[in-house]
Amino acid sequence: MSKTINVAILGASGYTGAELVRLLLRHPNLRIAALSADSKAGRAMADVFPQFAGVDLPVLQKIEEIDLDGIDAVFGALPHGTTQDVISDLLARKPDLKIVDLSADFRLADLDAYAEWYGHPHKAPELQTEAVYGLVEVHREKIRGARLVANPGCYTTTAELPLIALLEAGAIDADEIVIDAKTGMTGAGRAAKEGMLFSEVSEGIHAYGVGQHRHMAELDQEFSAAAGREVKASFTPHLAPMNRGIYATIYVRAAGSVDAAGMHGILADRYAGEPFVTVLPLGQVPQSRHVRGSNMVQIGVVADRRPGRAIVISTLDNLVKGASGQAVQNMNLILGLPETTGLEQGALFP
Amino acid sequence: MSKTINVAILGASGYTGAELVRLLLRHPNLRIAALSADSKAGRAMADVFPQFAGVDLPVLQKIEEIDLDGIDAVFGALPHGTTQDVISDLLARKPDLKIVDLSADFRLADLDAYAEWYGHPHKAPELQTEAVYGLVEVHREKIRGARLVANPGCYTTTAELPLIALLEAGAIDADEIVIDAKTGMTGAGRAAKEGMLFSEVSEGIHAYGVGQHRHMAELDQEFSAAAGREVKASFTPHLAPMNRGIYATIYVRAAGSVDAAGMHGILADRYAGEPFVTVLPLGQVPQSRHVRGSNMVQIGVVADRRPGRAIVISTLDNLVKGASGQAVQNMNLILGLPETTGLEQGALFP
Amino acid sequence: MSKTINVAILGASGYTGAELVRLLLRHPNLRIAALSADSKAGRAMADVFPQFAGVDLPVLQKIEEIDLDGIDAVFGALPHGTTQDVISDLLARKPDLKIVDLSADFRLADLDAYAEWYGHPHKAPELQTEAVYGLVEVHREKIRGARLVANPGCYTTTAELPLIALLEAGAIDADEIVIDAKTGMTGAGRAAKEGMLFSEVSEGIHAYGVGQHRHMAELDQEFSAAAGREVKASFTPHLAPMNRGIYATIYVRAAGSVDAAGMHGILADRYAGEPFVTVLPLGQVPQSRHVRGSNMVQIGVVADRRPGRAIVISTLDNLVKGASGQAVQNMNLILGLPETTGLEQGALFP
Amino acid sequence: MSKTINVAILGASGYTGAELVRLLLRHPNLRIAALSADSKAGRAMADVFPQFAGVDLPVLQKIEEIDLDGIDAVFGALPHGTTQDVISDLLARKPDLKIVDLSADFRLADLDAYAEWYGHPHKAPELQTEAVYGLVEVHREKIRGARLVANPGCYTTTAELPLIALLEAGAIDADEIVIDAKTGMTGAGRAAKEGMLFSEVSEGIHAYGVGQHRHMAELDQEFSAAAGREVKASFTPHLAPMNRGIYATIYVRAAGSVDAAGMHGILADRYAGEPFVTVLPLGQVPQSRHVRGSNMVQIGVVADRRPGRAIVISTLDNLVKGASGQAVQNMNLILGLPETTGLEQGALFP
């Protein structure tokens, strides 16, 4: 494969932007042609992320300064809410751009759901309709032909991979799903907030957004589609004192006579051929650190001591499979490249 | 109050032993008269725990070297399984000793349950029958007259304080309790194991003992007593990269027409006069770091978005209210001292 | 001792302010009568620092709202630069206030040095002249009669305690002092800055302020006084991924024939009677975690393999002996209370 | 380049062994043909390091079980002391093996120095004489023709890269070098020791091996060679609560009229063409986290406020450039492969 695709990364001064740069520097086909970072425009990338000292990269620009003539594809790593205007504008100027957007802006197919959860009508409803939800292992075929892919959230990818498979198989009671999720601090982004200071979050753990987190809209959409009826799971996110990792401990009740071994079999079969999903042997429990820095998901299934119940555990790196890695995976699909290109790197443990 | 009680701490070279020393050094009535640590006998406490450099403390001894004549009360901070023999022997030699035992050995009133969970018959069944389960806020009156108190586990204290109150009030469905608990590393003790090395447990999180943790026996006992029928909760512990803290996120379903506000009211009423339990305003979520180093428990209640369900969160310091602090609280009760003596210290945050 | 002193804490929403509250809640003579926090005025302390939930404390006020009639003494925990105006004003309104100021504003006796290091003339030069530098173990007698005490910095306290003793004894070459210091993150305060986010500072270490840190002015002042001539040490601070602790590794060269054992003897003699300074046996190395949460300093001396050189290591908790604990110690001295009152708490380890 | 070299990794159950596996899985020419781990022989690599779940790797074997016929090259990642016997035996059985040894066993060319620091005569003196010290940027040409390369230590690589260049240039006083080094916990290996437990080493920092660390022998050897006379530097290692990273803060005094800018120029020139060494602009300070997971070294130079002195800071990842990465770099050189093969991965930050 020798074609070179020129790529712009919007929002390169954030963590998912930097992670895209890290991954693309080892991608043989995608060439970083432009990097945007509004408030830090004019600075070198190595000034904002010193791990890139000595690496040849474009200077940070404002989005409007990017020359679209030289750009074939775009990764959007901008904050939620601001992205829909930017993407609309880019596609108006250059309709054949290929875009993978990492924000939440294009994830909800239902415009009413969007308005309800985000408090305002969607600003680019026709693009919203066009956008494909980029959970690769579930929507791979739709992604191949897409122009605009909405990269799923990190929490949602973690929970959806096991649960969509189980719901589609009719193996679990859709009304009895409890997702207790733990995330590392990079999930909160790089904006300076008191609550994210080292001294506020180290040496302790806490839940947040209890009962009402926006990721629920995304879960509702995908779980309902998988079950063929409306599903509302219970979802509680926690902040753990670590940089990377999402760890979802999921409590499910069997539908019918399926037991934990049956659920494990469904997952093992479903993901047998997937390069980025490992289903561990029945009873084995994953650890978030063992996928750190890689695009891997590890899933474990354990029987509860109460008959008819099981605990399903899923973990990934929120910046890789939960964001930038899955975005590259989506872009590979869009462009017809082998899906794993640039994502071969194993986990960094310890 | 001017009486002085001479105390021996068995197992002073472990974390709960050191925590007892820390607390007792500020206790006006309890005087540390002997410290045992079998494999480190003969060494100074400051050699094993350098935070005590310059503090006047007894040299570490073997248990059999302790002169019981000078001892009025004993804290047992020995490993599970070895304690029952030691305590039997001590009480045989000096029947009027007052003992608070921090191990799991005397927690299960049902000798069959003990044998089932621990794989061997109890070695001191008559003492087991005598022992009082020392969850102070629930069993206070029984503790006052006791000679031998079994100090509850750290996980169990965290989960039992909110759940016993809700079960006794008939506010929740006893068959639908899911406890997702996270602990700091000191809960695993000081024995050198590969899995507890810094590099193995930092920068990540993972569940362990999934589906089958021994703490379940203790939960079963107390929840069943509170509900008046057999209760088996789902309980999953996790190791988080922090030293101290237990954080239990508990998913409950209302029984009858009680909602989250009703549950909150039950807890707020129940613990209104308790010096070591704070029920936060409805909807507010605690953080484990805000009870670090103190004997406090913080409890929060939040409504789930699904009607009839709520999330109850409870947190404490596993070495204090989850172990050594509650042990001092129990000893104060046994001895007729004000319950809060020596436990007034606030949390160390940040 | 039964007298009660009414105290105001200015800047109670910062870490040193919260630490003062923690300490004073166990102080039998100092009563917290007012808490100021300009941007958070009107809020409850427990809202800003949830570890105080359930504790009876004054509501946060603006400084100008504090009724000075009810105040006997003040702790200033405000940012550097703003303090000198505030203290001037308070003393103008109530000249008999006793003040311990934790900022850097009154630490430099030399007004020219202040102007040089801080880039502007001092705004309260007469108070600067009056202020006593509150390194208790060195300037205890001057502090007793003082109205305004400048509490030393955390880095400087750590380095000055061993070095002033060695310089006064003429034991080391004043031109060959290298101080390599490591601090926990709370030393950087609670203001939200990108560089202090968990993800920016965990899992790594780095130096900052290399060659030019403002603490050097304070070191110069005290070291020169101790040596009787101008001294400029080399000082390099580092940020380590931990909440609390200063750890100074100090490289010295002997003056004359003193060796490491001789230096150790000087320090051991000098601090033999001090309640808050422990000089470890020769060759033994302290750890910052063993003084966490306490007002203790631990000092170790080790011979270098090169004759005539030694490594002196000093460690303390930057929020206690490095700030709020030493401030209480100073206030006790000013008020004629026993110096250790309210500071008896041992270290919290692990 | 299409040749495939079959490689054995001895000691694959330790951290440097796992890191070799991680790196070699992306190396196009080196194929992992055998993995040894004596006490864990017979287990799958994924059982010992779950990040390799789903990766096709040889089962762990005892060393003597490895069929040398299929092996072209060996990485030794065994503990110090045991390696010299093992390597002797391997080379006796198959003299044309290419070996890079990561232990300290073959690093000291002077057999007397070895005996003095390690307390026993070297067991393979003729191999010791043959072995080349594998600090690539300094000894590249000698490594090319070598059969046995002694991979340098992590601390020593960090300090030697800047200091050898400055000593060779005669820019610094060889008698006035102070190296204050901080390491992450993986440097202590995976053996279960109380002192390496999470709760013992998190939330704090401490020095160890003060005045007498074995790495000094290696520093002496290389510094003396660079200076052309005997050099003994002062070196103090510290354990910081992080997994990876060595951070050396080095205090130097200029020889003659060279100032910090001059030193910076020497380093910048010396390492201008090196793919794995970045000299930052004068006055800029590196952070260990910005080289995490990569084979990079970052070096900074800052002028001290005292004329004629400077602070030189050097940082690398102890498991990559400080161990397994440099080992691959050495093997590439031995085998005539491009030196950077398999080492192109950028740092993982955050």
mmCIF file of N, CA and C in Angstrom, chain C residues 176-253:
data_model
loop_
_atom_site.group_PDB
_atom_site.id
_atom_site.type_symbol
_atom_site.label_atom_id
_atom_site.label_comp_id
_atom_site.label_asym_id
_atom_site.label_seq_id
_atom_site.Cartn_x
_atom_site.Cartn_y
_atom_site.Cartn_z
ATOM 1 N N GLU C 176 30.174 25.423 48.954
ATOM 2 C CA GLU C 176 30.009 24.151 48.242
ATOM 3 C C GLU C 176 28.753 23.406 48.684
ATOM 4 N N ILE C 177 27.656 24.133 48.752
ATOM 5 C CA ILE C 177 26.407 23.511 49.172
ATOM 6 C C ILE C 177 25.505 23.307 47.950
ATOM 7 N N VAL C 178 25.106 22.072 47.733
ATOM 8 C CA VAL C 178 24.168 21.763 46.646
ATOM 9 C C VAL C 178 22.918 21.137 47.264
ATOM 10 N N ILE C 179 21.773 21.778 47.029
ATOM 11 C CA ILE C 179 20.503 21.291 47.586
ATOM 12 C C ILE C 179 19.624 20.815 46.447
ATOM 13 N N ASP C 180 19.389 19.514 46.382
ATOM 14 C CA ASP C 180 18.484 18.958 45.390
ATOM 15 C C ASP C 180 17.192 18.596 46.126
ATOM 16 N N ALA C 181 16.122 19.360 45.848
ATOM 17 C CA ALA C 181 14.895 19.220 46.636
ATOM 18 C C ALA C 181 13.753 18.696 45.785
ATOM 19 N N LYS C 182 12.939 17.845 46.403
ATOM 20 C CA LYS C 182 11.774 17.279 45.730
ATOM 21 C C LYS C 182 10.546 17.617 46.561
ATOM 22 N N THR C 183 9.476 18.042 45.903
ATOM 23 C CA THR C 183 8.269 18.388 46.641
ATOM 24 C C THR C 183 7.060 17.660 46.092
ATOM 25 N N GLY C 184 6.067 17.470 46.959
ATOM 26 C CA GLY C 184 4.773 16.986 46.521
ATOM 27 C C GLY C 184 3.976 18.113 45.890
ATOM 28 N N MET C 185 2.861 17.749 45.286
ATOM 29 C CA MET C 185 2.105 18.691 44.464
ATOM 30 C C MET C 185 1.348 19.742 45.268
ATOM 31 N N THR C 186 1.024 19.469 46.522
ATOM 32 C CA THR C 186 0.285 20.479 47.274
ATOM 33 C C THR C 186 1.098 21.752 47.443
ATOM 34 N N GLY C 187 2.409 21.648 47.308
ATOM 35 C CA GLY C 187 3.247 22.831 47.378
ATOM 36 C C GLY C 187 2.922 23.848 46.305
ATOM 37 N N ALA C 188 2.306 23.407 45.241
ATOM 38 C CA ALA C 188 1.950 24.314 44.144
ATOM 39 C C ALA C 188 0.603 24.986 44.353
ATOM 40 N N GLY C 189 -0.080 24.667 45.436
ATOM 41 C CA GLY C 189 -1.347 25.328 45.721
ATOM 42 C C GLY C 189 -2.523 24.747 44.958
ATOM 43 N N ARG C 190 -3.679 25.417 45.135
ATOM 44 C CA ARG C 190 -4.933 24.880 44.616
ATOM 45 C C ARG C 190 -5.431 25.615 43.373
ATOM 46 N N ALA C 191 -4.676 26.573 42.888
ATOM 47 C CA ALA C 191 -5.125 27.296 41.691
ATOM 48 C C ALA C 191 -5.057 26.361 40.488
ATOM 49 N N ALA C 192 -6.095 26.395 39.655
ATOM 50 C CA ALA C 192 -6.176 25.490 38.512
ATOM 51 C C ALA C 192 -5.206 25.924 37.420
ATOM 52 N N LYS C 193 -4.164 25.121 37.202
ATOM 53 C CA LYS C 193 -3.185 25.396 36.137
ATOM 54 C C LYS C 193 -2.964 24.107 35.356
ATOM 55 N N GLU C 194 -2.820 24.221 34.058
ATOM 56 C CA GLU C 194 -2.619 23.028 33.227
ATOM 57 C C GLU C 194 -1.487 22.165 33.749
ATOM 58 N N GLY C 195 -0.406 22.792 34.126
ATOM 59 C CA GLY C 195 0.774 22.043 34.543
ATOM 60 C C GLY C 195 0.601 21.260 35.838
ATOM 61 N N MET C 196 -0.473 21.497 36.560
ATOM 62 C CA MET C 196 -0.705 20.794 37.824
ATOM 63 C C MET C 196 -1.799 19.734 37.714
ATOM 64 N N LEU C 197 -2.345 19.546 36.521
ATOM 65 C CA LEU C 197 -3.359 18.506 36.344
ATOM 66 C C LEU C 197 -2.763 17.134 36.632
ATOM 67 N N PHE C 198 -3.580 16.247 37.123
ATOM 68 C CA PHE C 198 -3.107 14.899 37.427
ATOM 69 C C PHE C 198 -2.342 14.295 36.261
ATOM 70 N N SER C 199 -2.927 14.378 35.075
ATOM 71 C CA SER C 199 -2.329 13.706 33.921
ATOM 72 C C SER C 199 -1.013 14.345 33.479
ATOM 73 N N GLU C 200 -0.783 15.570 33.910
ATOM 74 C CA GLU C 200 0.470 16.245 33.554
ATOM 75 C C GLU C 200 1.602 15.909 34.517
ATOM 76 N N VAL C 201 1.261 15.521 35.728
ATOM 77 C CA VAL C 201 2.312 15.370 36.733
ATOM 78 C C VAL C 201 2.453 13.973 37.316
ATOM 79 N N SER C 202 1.471 13.117 37.108
ATOM 80 C CA SER C 202 1.641 11.752 37.614
ATOM 81 C C SER C 202 2.644 11.031 36.723
ATOM 82 N N GLU C 203 3.106 9.868 37.184
ATOM 83 C CA GLU C 203 3.975 9.004 36.382
ATOM 84 C C GLU C 203 5.144 9.758 35.738
ATOM 85 N N GLY C 204 5.818 10.571 36.531
ATOM 86 C CA GLY C 204 6.996 11.267 36.026
ATOM 87 C C GLY C 204 7.518 12.239 37.067
ATOM 88 N N ILE C 205 8.661 12.796 36.792
ATOM 89 C CA ILE C 205 9.269 13.768 37.709
ATOM 90 C C ILE C 205 9.984 14.808 36.866
ATOM 91 N N HIS C 206 10.094 16.021 37.392
ATOM 92 C CA HIS C 206 10.849 17.036 36.654
ATOM 93 C C HIS C 206 11.269 18.164 37.581
ATOM 94 N N ALA C 207 12.370 18.806 37.208
ATOM 95 C CA ALA C 207 12.842 19.992 37.907
ATOM 96 C C ALA C 207 12.105 21.222 37.362
ATOM 97 N N TYR C 208 12.082 22.263 38.150
ATOM 98 C CA TYR C 208 11.482 23.531 37.668
ATOM 99 C C TYR C 208 12.195 24.666 38.392
ATOM 100 N N GLY C 209 12.034 25.867 37.873
ATOM 101 C CA GLY C 209 12.689 27.015 38.503
ATOM 102 C C GLY C 209 14.188 26.809 38.636
ATOM 103 N N VAL C 210 14.769 26.061 37.710
ATOM 104 C CA VAL C 210 16.191 25.721 37.843
ATOM 105 C C VAL C 210 17.050 26.987 37.711
ATOM 106 N N GLY C 211 17.953 27.175 38.650
ATOM 107 C CA GLY C 211 18.898 28.284 38.595
ATOM 108 C C GLY C 211 18.384 29.597 39.143
ATOM 109 N N GLN C 212 17.095 29.694 39.462
ATOM 110 C CA GLN C 212 16.543 31.023 39.735
ATOM 111 C C GLN C 212 15.296 31.056 40.612
ATOM 112 N N HIS C 213 15.125 30.097 41.504
ATOM 113 C CA HIS C 213 13.898 30.026 42.298
ATOM 114 C C HIS C 213 13.904 31.066 43.418
ATOM 115 N N ARG C 214 12.715 31.693 43.688
ATOM 116 C CA ARG C 214 12.645 32.754 44.687
ATOM 117 C C ARG C 214 12.998 32.316 46.099
ATOM 118 N N HIS C 215 12.833 31.024 46.363
ATOM 119 C CA HIS C 215 13.209 30.566 47.695
ATOM 120 C C HIS C 215 14.687 30.800 47.988
ATOM 121 N N MET C 216 15.475 31.011 46.929
ATOM 122 C CA MET C 216 16.905 31.216 47.144
ATOM 123 C C MET C 216 17.177 32.458 47.992
ATOM 124 N N ALA C 217 16.345 33.478 47.840
ATOM 125 C CA ALA C 217 16.563 34.702 48.622
ATOM 126 C C ALA C 217 16.480 34.405 50.108
ATOM 127 N N GLU C 218 15.531 33.577 50.466
ATOM 128 C CA GLU C 218 15.338 33.217 51.868
ATOM 129 C C GLU C 218 16.521 32.375 52.371
ATOM 130 N N LEU C 219 16.958 31.450 51.517
ATOM 131 C CA LEU C 219 18.117 30.632 51.891
ATOM 132 C C LEU C 219 19.350 31.511 52.067
ATOM 133 N N ASP C 220 19.572 32.424 51.129
ATOM 134 C CA ASP C 220 20.736 33.309 51.212
ATOM 135 C C ASP C 220 20.753 34.057 52.544
ATOM 136 N N GLN C 221 19.585 34.590 52.899
ATOM 137 C CA GLN C 221 19.485 35.367 54.132
ATOM 138 C C GLN C 221 19.885 34.557 55.354
ATOM 139 N N GLU C 222 19.320 33.383 55.467
ATOM 140 C CA GLU C 222 19.548 32.598 56.670
ATOM 141 C C GLU C 222 20.929 31.938 56.673
ATOM 142 N N PHE C 223 21.350 31.476 55.519
ATOM 143 C CA PHE C 223 22.675 30.843 55.473
ATOM 144 C C PHE C 223 23.775 31.880 55.716
ATOM 145 N N SER C 224 23.604 33.073 55.171
ATOM 146 C CA SER C 224 24.621 34.108 55.370
ATOM 147 C C SER C 224 24.692 34.513 56.836
ATOM 148 N N ALA C 225 23.520 34.621 57.460
ATOM 149 C CA ALA C 225 23.521 34.958 58.894
ATOM 150 C C ALA C 225 24.224 33.871 59.707
ATOM 151 N N ALA C 226 23.956 32.620 59.334
ATOM 152 C CA ALA C 226 24.551 31.519 60.094
ATOM 153 C C ALA C 226 26.059 31.437 59.895
ATOM 154 N N ALA C 227 26.511 31.734 58.674
ATOM 155 C CA ALA C 227 27.934 31.599 58.370
ATOM 156 C C ALA C 227 28.713 32.857 58.710
ATOM 157 N N GLY C 228 28.007 33.967 58.885
ATOM 158 C CA GLY C 228 28.694 35.219 59.161
ATOM 159 C C GLY C 228 29.326 35.837 57.933
ATOM 160 N N ARG C 229 28.913 35.404 56.773
ATOM 161 C CA ARG C 229 29.394 35.981 55.518
ATOM 162 C C ARG C 229 28.420 35.589 54.423
ATOM 163 N N GLU C 230 28.569 36.176 53.264
ATOM 164 C CA GLU C 230 27.616 35.897 52.201
ATOM 165 C C GLU C 230 27.708 34.435 51.739
ATOM 166 N N VAL C 231 26.549 33.787 51.670
ATOM 167 C CA VAL C 231 26.487 32.389 51.200
ATOM 168 C C VAL C 231 25.451 32.291 50.091
ATOM 169 N N LYS C 232 25.833 31.657 49.011
ATOM 170 C CA LYS C 232 24.874 31.352 47.952
ATOM 171 C C LYS C 232 24.934 29.856 47.661
ATOM 172 N N ALA C 233 23.889 29.177 48.019
ATOM 173 C CA ALA C 233 23.850 27.738 47.769
ATOM 174 C C ALA C 233 23.256 27.479 46.393
ATOM 175 N N SER C 234 23.531 26.304 45.881
ATOM 176 C CA SER C 234 22.865 25.859 44.656
ATOM 177 C C SER C 234 21.601 25.130 45.084
ATOM 178 N N PHE C 235 20.462 25.487 44.497
ATOM 179 C CA PHE C 235 19.188 24.923 44.935
ATOM 180 C C PHE C 235 18.328 24.591 43.717
ATOM 181 N N THR C 236 17.909 23.331 43.607
ATOM 182 C CA THR C 236 17.078 22.915 42.477
ATOM 183 C C THR C 236 15.838 22.171 42.970
ATOM 184 N N PRO C 237 14.668 22.752 42.784
ATOM 185 C CA PRO C 237 13.441 22.069 43.201
ATOM 186 C C PRO C 237 12.887 21.169 42.093
ATOM 187 N N HIS C 238 12.255 20.081 42.506
ATOM 188 C CA HIS C 238 11.611 19.133 41.582
ATOM 189 C C HIS C 238 10.181 18.875 42.041
ATOM 190 N N LEU C 239 9.303 18.578 41.095
ATOM 191 C CA LEU C 239 7.937 18.150 41.416
ATOM 192 C C LEU C 239 7.845 16.629 41.303
ATOM 193 N N ALA C 240 7.486 15.970 42.405
ATOM 194 C CA ALA C 240 7.324 14.511 42.407
ATOM 195 C C ALA C 240 5.835 14.175 42.505
ATOM 196 N N PRO C 241 5.422 13.032 41.930
ATOM 197 C CA PRO C 241 4.000 12.696 41.891
ATOM 198 C C PRO C 241 3.470 12.164 43.226
ATOM 199 N N MET C 242 3.318 13.067 44.165
ATOM 200 C CA MET C 242 2.796 12.737 45.494
ATOM 201 C C MET C 242 2.152 14.011 46.023
ATOM 202 N N ASN C 243 1.262 13.880 46.977
ATOM 203 C CA ASN C 243 0.574 15.050 47.495
ATOM 204 C C ASN C 243 1.444 15.886 48.415
ATOM 205 N N ARG C 244 2.068 15.240 49.371
ATOM 206 C CA ARG C 244 2.754 15.931 50.454
ATOM 207 C C ARG C 244 4.194 15.481 50.559
ATOM 208 N N GLY C 245 5.007 16.369 51.118
ATOM 209 C CA GLY C 245 6.376 15.992 51.413
ATOM 210 C C GLY C 245 7.377 16.861 50.689
ATOM 211 N N ILE C 246 8.391 17.305 51.458
ATOM 212 C CA ILE C 246 9.589 17.902 50.861
ATOM 213 C C ILE C 246 10.727 16.978 51.227
ATOM 214 N N TYR C 247 11.585 16.741 50.282
ATOM 215 C CA TYR C 247 12.720 15.857 50.512
ATOM 216 C C TYR C 247 13.944 16.554 49.946
ATOM 217 N N ALA C 248 14.841 16.972 50.827
ATOM 218 C CA ALA C 248 16.039 17.689 50.384
ATOM 219 C C ALA C 248 17.266 16.808 50.550
ATOM 220 N N THR C 249 17.903 16.516 49.430
ATOM 221 C CA THR C 249 19.165 15.776 49.440
ATOM 222 C C THR C 249 20.266 16.826 49.284
ATOM 223 N N ILE C 250 21.094 16.957 50.298
ATOM 224 C CA ILE C 250 22.032 18.081 50.370
ATOM 225 C C ILE C 250 23.460 17.547 50.331
ATOM 226 N N TYR C 251 24.219 18.060 49.388
ATOM 227 C CA TYR C 251 25.604 17.635 49.214
ATOM 228 C C TYR C 251 26.512 18.687 49.828
ATOM 229 N N VAL C 252 27.312 18.291 50.813
ATOM 230 C CA VAL C 252 28.186 19.254 51.487
ATOM 231 C C VAL C 252 29.628 18.759 51.500
ATOM 232 N N ARG C 253 30.523 19.723 51.669
ATOM 233 C CA ARG C 253 31.929 19.395 51.813
ATOM 234 C C ARG C 253 32.374 19.870 53.194
#
